[in-house]
Amino acid sequence: MRRKVIFPGTALPYLLLAPQLAITAVFFFWPAGEAVWYSFLRQDAFGISTQFVGLENFQDLFADPLYLQVVRNTLVFSVSVTAIAMSVALLLAVLADRHIRGRETYRTLLIWPYAVAPAVAAVLYIFLFHPNIGLFGRALNGMGVAWDYRLNGDQAMLVVVLAAAWKQVSYNFLFFLAGLQSIPRSVLEAAAIDGARPVRRFWTVVFPLLSPTTFFLLVINLTYAFFDTFGIIDALTKGGPANATQTLIYRAYIDGRVNLDLGSSSAQSVVLMVAVMVLTLFQFRFIERKVHY
Amino acid sequence: MATLTVERVSKSFGKVPVLHGIDLSVADGEMIVIVGASGCGKSTLLRIVAGLERATEGRIVISGADVTRLEPAERDIAMVFQNYALYPHMSVFENMSYGLRIRGVPKPEIARRVAQAAEMLGLSGLLERRPRELSGGQRQRVAMGRAIVREPKLFLFDEPLSNLDAKLRVAMRAEIKRLQRRLGVTSLFVTHDQVEAMTLGDRLVVMNQGRAAQVATPMEIFARPADTYVAGFIGSPAMNFLPATLTEGGLGARIADGPVVRFADGPRPGMAGRSLTLGVRPEHFALGGPLPLSPDLVEPLGSETVVHGRLPSGQEITLRLPGAPPGHGTIGIGIRPEHLHVFDGKTGLRLEAEPAIQPPPRVAA
Ligand SMILES: Nc1ncnc2c1ncn2[C@@H]1O[C@H](COP(=O)(O)OP(=O)(O)OP(=O)(O)O)[C@@H](O)[C@H]1O
Ligand SMILES: [Mg+2]
């Protein structure tokens, strides 16, 4: 099913690729190279002298209990966001796929969260969960639950997870819906005739056939939770309370921009880069091999 | 082993009527072929029997039990789809055993049944493959196998051969017929190919725009088509239709601008001048008759020759003659009255000969 376009000669394809390559070089390879370089340096507190310290920044990083807590936060955050965003999207897509009729409206409504800026999304969630002015926040306190995500770390984590997942649901939904629609109707009908009830049909036929989509989204969602949720966290909790919602990307920013510890921040960036490279490699290897029909 | 009854089944999609009161009753072990032009509702009828569509009106009865409201899973039927509809992520073995696993058939029994079906279909060496690693013909067999292992009450086939090349189609046709005979499973087979229909069916249902135009054995349909649609649909090249009028006493027909043909089997009812359509199959013309045919296309096929031409009235005629092409120029042709089909000129329905009125027996002295 791969489509191939044949260009005459080699100049044209390179010419067409050039802008993309230039942008990648200027905005990715150059800063990435700088980050790697800075991760081996250390500046004194006033930024006057700089010295080469080898892997010391990394050693300090992994010896720092705060950093290890941030790693743990990131794992909890990313796994939760991915799990929630994907399962909710899958559920909605299955429902939409069944009721083909209202699909257009449904689709439009569902794509909105994706179009909303992180800051706006955060404001929306403040209106929902703020202990004094939020809809749910007030209701929870009214019911006697001590709800204040600005004081309780677990509650703060819950709110940022929900907000981040909510923003990603639409994206996942569109892919899941497309995946569902590409399953031939007759295959599902054959399963029905073979005696499979809807739930059985879903787990034995639909879900396995969706697995390329699921896998693709898994990687995309993890990457999103790792790197793209800075805005939401910053607007909702600023990493607090007591660092409970600091993730790797947020910590790298704090150390670089607020604490002005360029060496540590760079080392953290390098760790993140390695993480995303592993994810991407994993995806390529896996997609190339297994989950294709 | 089962019987099937379709009672006054109608179907509309929204406001669009697709089936208009289909009645059909299928005996145990019978193979019924549903044939008709594209869009006439064949698949819809089959899918209603399968439970994949709900009939707007009417009932489906399998072996005496009303299944109209049941889900496909509860009807104990198997279906072979045109695109085979195999499960792409399962091996051939898993494809064939899926229905059995769902029904909780014990493992050794599953293995036995699949092995037996695979043996029957020549799939034994392919059980570990995925559908995409199979040829079209092999996929078709897997789809058949999936139906067979279930040992269902009914087989439903929706144009299962139309994605195969011509040669494989003929081979699979014979194979399906043999299997169906051997297993004795009551079957409905949908096709738009009349050769498939004629060779496979114990009886045919010829459908025309959501109605069953005729339900009969293949030979009956060929010999006594119920109307001009059936007459024109079954038989290749198609039957010729000539407008005509009834003569005095109903004894014959006057072909427009032409001679009178006397009916060989007896008079038709109606007043003289009643409008008729005469049907003559291409092979039922005789050379050396009173109709002058100017050929515009002669197709020698070896053992026979097909001639397309026109009568002076402009009427087109297709003729099938045994042996080599006739010489050039106009040929005189005639209709062999014993093979004449007579239809009403307006409704297109077949007009049978009235039983001849017997003279009173003479009393012996
Ligand atoms: N789900 C549907 N919604 C609306 N109309 C439909 C639907 N399914 C079928 N039809 C219409 O019903 C009519 C009969 O369709 P059906 O598929 O039964 O035809 P068919 O005889 O099987 O034709 P073919 O030989 O092309 O498969 C067609 O006019 C089709 O457009
Ligand atoms: Mg059809």
XYZ file of C-alpha atoms in Angstrom, chain A residues 184-197 200-201 204-206 208-209 290 292-293, chain B residues 47 52 73-74 77-79 81 83 85-90 98-99 101-103 130 132 146 150:
48
model
C -13.961 -4.073 6.303
C -17.566 -4.334 7.429
C -17.797 -7.851 6.091
C -15.054 -9.064 8.460
C -17.146 -7.912 11.417
C -20.227 -9.452 9.877
C -18.366 -12.717 9.414
C -17.468 -12.642 13.104
C -21.098 -11.958 14.014
C -22.209 -14.922 11.928
C -19.476 -17.025 13.500
C -21.258 -16.363 16.778
C -19.211 -13.567 18.359
C -21.207 -11.049 20.412
C -16.104 -10.622 22.033
C -15.972 -9.241 18.491
C -10.866 -10.725 19.132
C -11.242 -8.878 15.831
C -11.494 -5.099 16.110
C -6.158 -6.706 17.060
C -6.855 -5.076 13.707
C 4.947 -6.946 13.742
C 0.966 -4.780 10.058
C -1.744 -6.624 8.183
C -28.384 -10.646 4.426
C -27.330 -8.886 9.066
C -25.040 -15.530 16.036
C -28.231 -17.269 17.126
C -25.802 -20.300 9.664
C -22.536 -19.801 7.815
C -21.840 -17.309 5.089
C -18.636 -13.410 1.319
C -14.397 -10.607 -0.628
C -13.952 -11.534 4.795
C -11.205 -13.603 6.387
C -9.755 -12.372 9.673
C -6.475 -10.835 8.478
C -4.690 -11.212 11.810
C -5.414 -14.901 12.205
C -12.913 -19.115 15.252
C -16.610 -19.999 15.262
C -13.805 -21.700 19.693
C -16.556 -19.189 20.392
C -19.057 -21.988 20.762
C -1.984 -15.695 7.208
C -2.398 -12.245 2.955
C -14.679 -21.676 7.802
C -19.206 -25.025 11.717
